[in-house]
């Protein structure tokens, strides 16, 4: 059966029913979008193509939706299209209207009550169109592309149930020692994740997957972890394709050849990651 972009609620149910962790792989452009779809299909495992508000500066929600639909036209596995770190209600609305099937609204930098207000607003819009919403409670240190965050505020278990119930969010991204990017070393606090999982009415999400040991991710499955974000691993595979070619030949100009090779390199990494975390 050929798949189209899968609804986020259906993807979450499929993962729960089959005991999968869903990797959410960050894209920026055509090559990475095709590579993520190819990698997940090579592995025969479900996941998300996702893009952040920051990366949408290069294109648009409509452009990414078009690319994802084309990349998934022959897909045999369930794959959703997710907005990562949606920075405003306007971004959320634009992505839902374009056909994204899962949304994150990131208001974690705001005070608790304002975070709730922003998430609830996004939830009301998204749920009307049958789209699930991920929210974040706590803050991650690290560098994600050109965005640096020096804050380090772990998720407080005592705030979790109230936050989820009042916002109506469907997934909760937590801060438990995970970090963005590859410049800092994550120190994931599994006992804290366990504590959060016992009070959270919804499944949990871990950002910054690229730096986290696979055995930690596999252990976290016991604590209601449903989704793990991967960006840096795939971006490194993409960028190194061009960097290595340039180092070997400063007159290298074969853009199409290197672009096709980058798809192979990124898809191989995506297939490797989704397979390992689901062992």
CSV table of C-alpha atoms in Angstrom, one decimal:
chain,number,residue,atom,x,y,z
A,1,UNK,CA,0.0,0.0,0.0
A,2,UNK,CA,1.4,3.4,-1.0
A,3,UNK,CA,1.4,6.0,1.7
A,4,UNK,CA,0.8,9.8,1.6
A,5,UNK,CA,1.8,12.1,4.4
A,6,UNK,CA,0.3,10.5,7.4
A,7,UNK,CA,-1.9,12.3,10.0
A,8,UNK,CA,-0.1,12.9,13.2
A,9,UNK,CA,-2.6,11.2,15.5
A,10,UNK,CA,-2.7,8.1,13.3
A,11,UNK,CA,1.2,8.0,13.3
A,12,UNK,CA,1.3,8.3,17.1
A,13,UNK,CA,-1.3,5.4,17.5
A,14,UNK,CA,0.6,3.3,15.0
A,15,UNK,CA,3.8,3.8,16.9
A,16,UNK,CA,2.2,3.0,20.3
A,17,UNK,CA,0.4,-0.1,19.0
A,18,UNK,CA,3.7,-1.4,17.5
A,19,UNK,CA,6.0,-0.2,20.3
A,20,UNK,CA,8.1,2.1,18.0
A,21,UNK,CA,10.0,5.2,18.9
A,22,UNK,CA,9.4,7.7,16.2
A,23,UNK,CA,12.5,9.6,15.0
A,24,UNK,CA,11.8,13.1,13.7
A,25,UNK,CA,14.5,14.1,11.2
A,26,UNK,CA,15.1,17.7,10.4
A,27,UNK,CA,15.1,18.9,6.9
A,28,UNK,CA,16.1,22.2,5.3
A,29,UNK,CA,15.9,21.6,1.6
A,30,UNK,CA,14.9,19.3,-1.3
A,31,UNK,CA,17.9,16.9,-0.8
A,32,UNK,CA,17.4,16.3,2.9
A,33,UNK,CA,13.6,15.9,2.5
A,34,UNK,CA,14.1,13.2,-0.2
A,35,UNK,CA,16.8,11.6,1.9
A,36,UNK,CA,14.7,11.3,5.0
A,37,UNK,CA,11.9,9.7,3.1
A,38,UNK,CA,14.3,7.3,1.5
A,39,UNK,CA,16.1,6.4,4.7
A,40,UNK,CA,12.8,5.6,6.6
A,41,UNK,CA,11.6,3.5,3.7
A,42,UNK,CA,14.9,1.7,3.4
A,43,UNK,CA,14.6,0.8,7.1
A,44,UNK,CA,10.9,0.0,6.8
A,45,UNK,CA,10.2,2.0,9.9
A,46,UNK,CA,7.9,5.0,10.7
A,47,UNK,CA,9.0,8.6,11.6
A,48,UNK,CA,8.6,12.2,10.7
A,49,UNK,CA,10.1,14.6,8.2
A,50,UNK,CA,10.3,17.8,10.2
A,51,UNK,CA,11.4,21.4,9.7
A,52,UNK,CA,11.8,24.2,12.1
A,53,UNK,CA,10.5,27.8,11.8
A,54,UNK,CA,14.1,28.8,11.6
A,55,UNK,CA,14.7,26.6,8.5
A,56,UNK,CA,11.6,27.8,6.8
A,57,UNK,CA,13.4,31.0,6.1
A,58,UNK,CA,14.8,29.3,3.1
A,59,UNK,CA,11.5,28.1,1.6
A,60,UNK,CA,7.9,28.1,2.9
A,61,UNK,CA,5.4,25.7,4.4
A,62,UNK,CA,3.8,25.2,1.0
A,63,UNK,CA,7.2,24.4,-0.6
A,64,UNK,CA,8.1,21.8,2.1
A,65,UNK,CA,4.7,20.2,1.9
A,66,UNK,CA,5.0,19.9,-1.9
A,67,UNK,CA,8.5,18.3,-1.5
A,68,UNK,CA,7.3,15.9,1.2
A,69,UNK,CA,4.4,14.8,-0.9
A,70,UNK,CA,6.6,14.1,-3.8
A,71,UNK,CA,9.2,12.4,-1.6
A,72,UNK,CA,6.5,10.1,-0.2
A,73,UNK,CA,4.5,9.3,-3.3
A,74,UNK,CA,5.9,5.8,-3.3
A,75,UNK,CA,6.4,5.4,0.4
A,76,UNK,CA,5.5,2.1,2.1
A,77,UNK,CA,5.8,3.3,5.7
A,78,UNK,CA,3.9,5.8,7.8
A,79,UNK,CA,5.6,9.2,7.8
A,80,UNK,CA,4.3,12.5,9.1
A,81,UNK,CA,5.2,16.1,8.3
A,82,UNK,CA,6.0,18.0,11.5
A,83,UNK,CA,6.7,21.6,12.3
A,84,UNK,CA,9.6,21.7,14.8
A,85,UNK,CA,10.0,24.6,17.2
A,86,UNK,CA,7.2,26.6,15.8
A,87,UNK,CA,7.9,30.1,17.0
A,88,UNK,CA,4.5,31.8,16.6
A,89,UNK,CA,0.9,31.1,16.2
A,90,UNK,CA,1.2,32.6,12.7
A,91,UNK,CA,3.8,29.9,11.8
A,92,UNK,CA,1.6,27.2,13.2
A,93,UNK,CA,-1.4,28.3,11.3
A,94,UNK,CA,0.6,28.6,8.0
A,95,UNK,CA,1.9,25.1,8.4
A,96,UNK,CA,-1.4,23.5,9.2
A,97,UNK,CA,-3.0,25.4,6.3
A,98,UNK,CA,-0.2,24.1,4.0
A,99,UNK,CA,-0.8,20.5,5.0
A,100,UNK,CA,1.5,19.7,7.9
A,101,UNK,CA,0.1,16.8,9.9
A,102,UNK,CA,1.8,17.5,13.2
A,103,UNK,CA,2.8,20.7,14.9
A,104,UNK,CA,5.1,21.9,17.7
A,105,UNK,CA,4.5,25.3,19.2
A,106,UNK,CA,7.6,26.3,21.3
A,107,UNK,CA,6.7,28.9,23.9
A,108,UNK,CA,9.1,27.4,26.5
A,109,UNK,CA,11.1,30.6,26.7
A,110,UNK,CA,8.0,32.4,28.1
A,111,UNK,CA,6.8,32.4,31.7
A,112,UNK,CA,4.7,29.4,32.7
A,113,UNK,CA,1.3,31.0,32.3
A,114,UNK,CA,2.2,32.7,29.0
A,115,UNK,CA,3.5,29.4,27.7
A,116,UNK,CA,0.2,27.8,28.5
A,117,UNK,CA,-1.7,30.6,26.8
A,118,UNK,CA,0.3,30.3,23.6
A,119,UNK,CA,0.1,26.5,23.5
A,120,UNK,CA,-3.6,26.5,24.2
A,121,UNK,CA,-4.2,28.9,21.3
A,122,UNK,CA,-2.3,26.7,18.9
A,123,UNK,CA,-4.0,23.6,20.2
A,124,UNK,CA,-7.5,25.0,19.5
A,125,UNK,CA,-6.6,25.8,15.9
A,126,UNK,CA,-4.7,22.5,15.2
A,127,UNK,CA,-7.3,20.2,16.8
A,128,UNK,CA,-10.1,21.8,14.7
A,129,UNK,CA,-8.2,20.4,11.7
A,130,UNK,CA,-7.3,17.1,13.4
A,131,UNK,CA,-3.6,17.9,13.9
A,132,UNK,CA,-1.8,17.0,17.1
A,133,UNK,CA,0.4,19.5,19.0
A,134,UNK,CA,3.7,19.1,20.8
A,135,UNK,CA,4.6,21.6,23.5
A,136,UNK,CA,7.8,22.1,25.5
A,137,UNK,CA,8.2,22.6,29.3
A,138,UNK,CA,11.7,23.4,30.3
A,139,UNK,CA,14.6,24.7,28.2
A,140,UNK,CA,17.6,23.0,26.5
A,141,UNK,CA,21.1,24.4,26.3
A,142,UNK,CA,23.1,24.2,23.1
A,143,UNK,CA,23.4,25.5,19.6
A,144,UNK,CA,21.0,24.6,16.9
A,145,UNK,CA,22.4,26.0,13.6
A,146,UNK,CA,22.6,29.7,14.3
A,147,UNK,CA,20.5,29.8,17.4
A,148,UNK,CA,22.3,29.6,20.7
A,149,UNK,CA,20.5,29.0,24.0
A,150,UNK,CA,22.5,29.3,27.2
A,151,UNK,CA,19.5,28.6,29.4
A,152,UNK,CA,19.3,25.2,31.2
A,153,UNK,CA,16.0,24.6,32.9
A,154,UNK,CA,15.0,21.1,33.5
A,155,UNK,CA,11.4,20.1,33.3
A,156,UNK,CA,9.7,20.2,36.7
A,157,UNK,CA,7.6,17.1,37.2
A,158,UNK,CA,5.3,19.0,39.6
A,159,UNK,CA,4.3,21.3,36.7
A,160,UNK,CA,3.7,18.7,34.1
A,161,UNK,CA,0.1,17.5,34.7
A,162,UNK,CA,-1.2,21.0,35.1
A,163,UNK,CA,0.6,22.2,32.0
A,164,UNK,CA,-0.7,19.3,29.8
A,165,UNK,CA,-4.3,19.5,31.2
A,166,UNK,CA,-4.6,23.2,30.7
A,167,UNK,CA,-3.0,23.4,27.3
A,168,UNK,CA,-4.5,20.2,25.8
A,169,UNK,CA,-1.2,19.4,24.1
A,170,UNK,CA,-0.8,15.8,22.7
A,171,UNK,CA,3.0,15.4,23.1
A,172,UNK,CA,5.4,17.0,25.7
A,173,UNK,CA,9.0,17.8,24.9
A,174,UNK,CA,11.1,17.6,28.1
A,175,UNK,CA,14.4,18.9,29.3
A,176,UNK,CA,16.2,16.2,31.2
A,177,UNK,CA,19.8,17.0,30.5
A,178,UNK,CA,19.5,16.6,26.7
A,179,UNK,CA,21.0,19.4,24.6
A,180,UNK,CA,20.8,20.8,21.1
A,181,UNK,CA,23.7,20.4,18.7
A,182,UNK,CA,27.0,18.6,19.0
A,183,UNK,CA,29.0,21.2,20.9
A,184,UNK,CA,27.8,20.2,24.4
A,185,UNK,CA,27.7,16.7,26.0
A,186,UNK,CA,24.3,15.6,27.1
A,187,UNK,CA,23.8,14.1,30.5
A,188,UNK,CA,20.4,12.6,30.4
A,189,UNK,CA,18.7,12.2,33.8
A,190,UNK,CA,16.8,9.0,33.3
A,191,UNK,CA,15.3,9.0,36.9
A,192,UNK,CA,13.9,12.5,36.1
A,193,UNK,CA,12.4,11.2,32.8
A,194,UNK,CA,10.9,8.3,34.7
A,195,UNK,CA,9.4,10.7,37.3
A,196,UNK,CA,7.9,12.9,34.5
A,197,UNK,CA,6.5,9.9,32.7
A,198,UNK,CA,4.6,8.8,35.8
A,199,UNK,CA,2.7,12.2,35.9
A,200,UNK,CA,2.4,13.1,32.2
A,201,UNK,CA,-1.0,12.3,30.6
A,202,UNK,CA,0.7,12.4,27.2
A,203,UNK,CA,3.7,10.7,25.5
A,204,UNK,CA,7.1,12.4,25.8
A,205,UNK,CA,9.5,13.9,23.3
A,206,UNK,CA,13.3,14.2,23.6
A,207,UNK,CA,15.1,16.9,21.5
A,208,UNK,CA,18.8,16.8,20.8
A,209,UNK,CA,18.9,13.1,19.9
A,210,UNK,CA,22.1,13.4,17.9
A,211,UNK,CA,24.3,13.6,21.0
A,212,UNK,CA,22.5,11.0,23.1
A,213,UNK,CA,23.9,7.4,23.4
A,214,UNK,CA,21.7,4.9,21.7
A,215,UNK,CA,21.4,2.8,24.9
A,216,UNK,CA,20.0,5.8,26.7
A,217,UNK,CA,17.3,6.3,24.0
A,218,UNK,CA,16.5,2.6,24.1
A,219,UNK,CA,16.2,2.7,27.9
A,220,UNK,CA,14.0,5.8,27.7
A,221,UNK,CA,11.4,3.8,25.8
A,222,UNK,CA,10.4,2.4,29.2
A,223,UNK,CA,9.4,5.9,30.2
A,224,UNK,CA,6.7,6.7,27.6
A,225,UNK,CA,9.2,8.3,25.2
A,226,UNK,CA,7.5,8.3,21.7
A,227,UNK,CA,9.5,10.8,19.6
A,228,UNK,CA,13.1,11.7,19.4
A,229,UNK,CA,14.5,14.6,17.3
A,230,UNK,CA,17.6,14.2,15.1
A,231,UNK,CA,19.1,17.2,13.3
A,232,UNK,CA,22.8,17.5,13.6
A,233,UNK,CA,23.7,13.9,12.5
A,234,UNK,CA,21.8,14.4,9.2
A,235,UNK,CA,23.1,17.9,8.7
A,236,UNK,CA,26.7,16.7,9.2
A,237,UNK,CA,26.2,13.9,6.6
A,238,UNK,CA,24.8,16.5,4.2
A,239,UNK,CA,27.4,19.2,4.6
A,240,UNK,CA,30.4,16.8,4.7
A,241,UNK,CA,29.4,15.5,1.3
A,242,UNK,CA,30.3,18.9,-0.2
A,243,UNK,CA,33.1,19.7,2.2
A,244,UNK,CA,35.0,16.5,1.5
A,245,UNK,CA,34.6,16.9,-2.3
A,246,UNK,CA,36.0,20.5,-2.0
A,247,UNK,CA,38.9,19.4,0.1
A,248,UNK,CA,39.8,16.8,-2.5
A,249,UNK,CA,39.4,19.2,-5.4
A,250,UNK,CA,39.1,23.0,-5.0
A,251,UNK,CA,37.8,23.1,-8.6
A,252,UNK,CA,34.9,20.7,-7.9
A,253,UNK,CA,31.7,22.1,-9.6
A,254,UNK,CA,29.5,19.0,-10.0
A,255,UNK,CA,26.6,20.3,-8.0
A,256,UNK,CA,24.1,17.7,-9.3
A,257,UNK,CA,26.4,14.8,-8.6
A,258,UNK,CA,27.2,15.9,-5.1
A,259,UNK,CA,23.5,16.7,-4.4
A,260,UNK,CA,22.6,13.1,-5.4
A,261,UNK,CA,25.4,11.8,-3.3
A,262,UNK,CA,24.3,13.8,-0.3
A,263,UNK,CA,20.9,12.2,-0.6
A,264,UNK,CA,22.5,8.8,-0.4
A,265,UNK,CA,24.7,9.8,2.6
A,266,UNK,CA,21.8,11.4,4.6
A,267,UNK,CA,19.4,8.5,3.8
A,268,UNK,CA,22.0,6.0,5.0
A,269,UNK,CA,22.3,7.9,8.3
A,270,UNK,CA,18.5,8.2,8.7
A,271,UNK,CA,18.1,4.5,8.1
A,272,UNK,CA,20.8,3.7,10.6
A,273,UNK,CA,19.4,5.9,13.3
A,274,UNK,CA,15.8,4.7,13.1
A,275,UNK,CA,16.9,1.1,13.1
A,276,UNK,CA,19.2,1.4,16.1
A,277,UNK,CA,16.7,3.2,18.4
A,278,UNK,CA,14.0,0.6,17.6
A,279,UNK,CA,16.2,-2.5,18.3
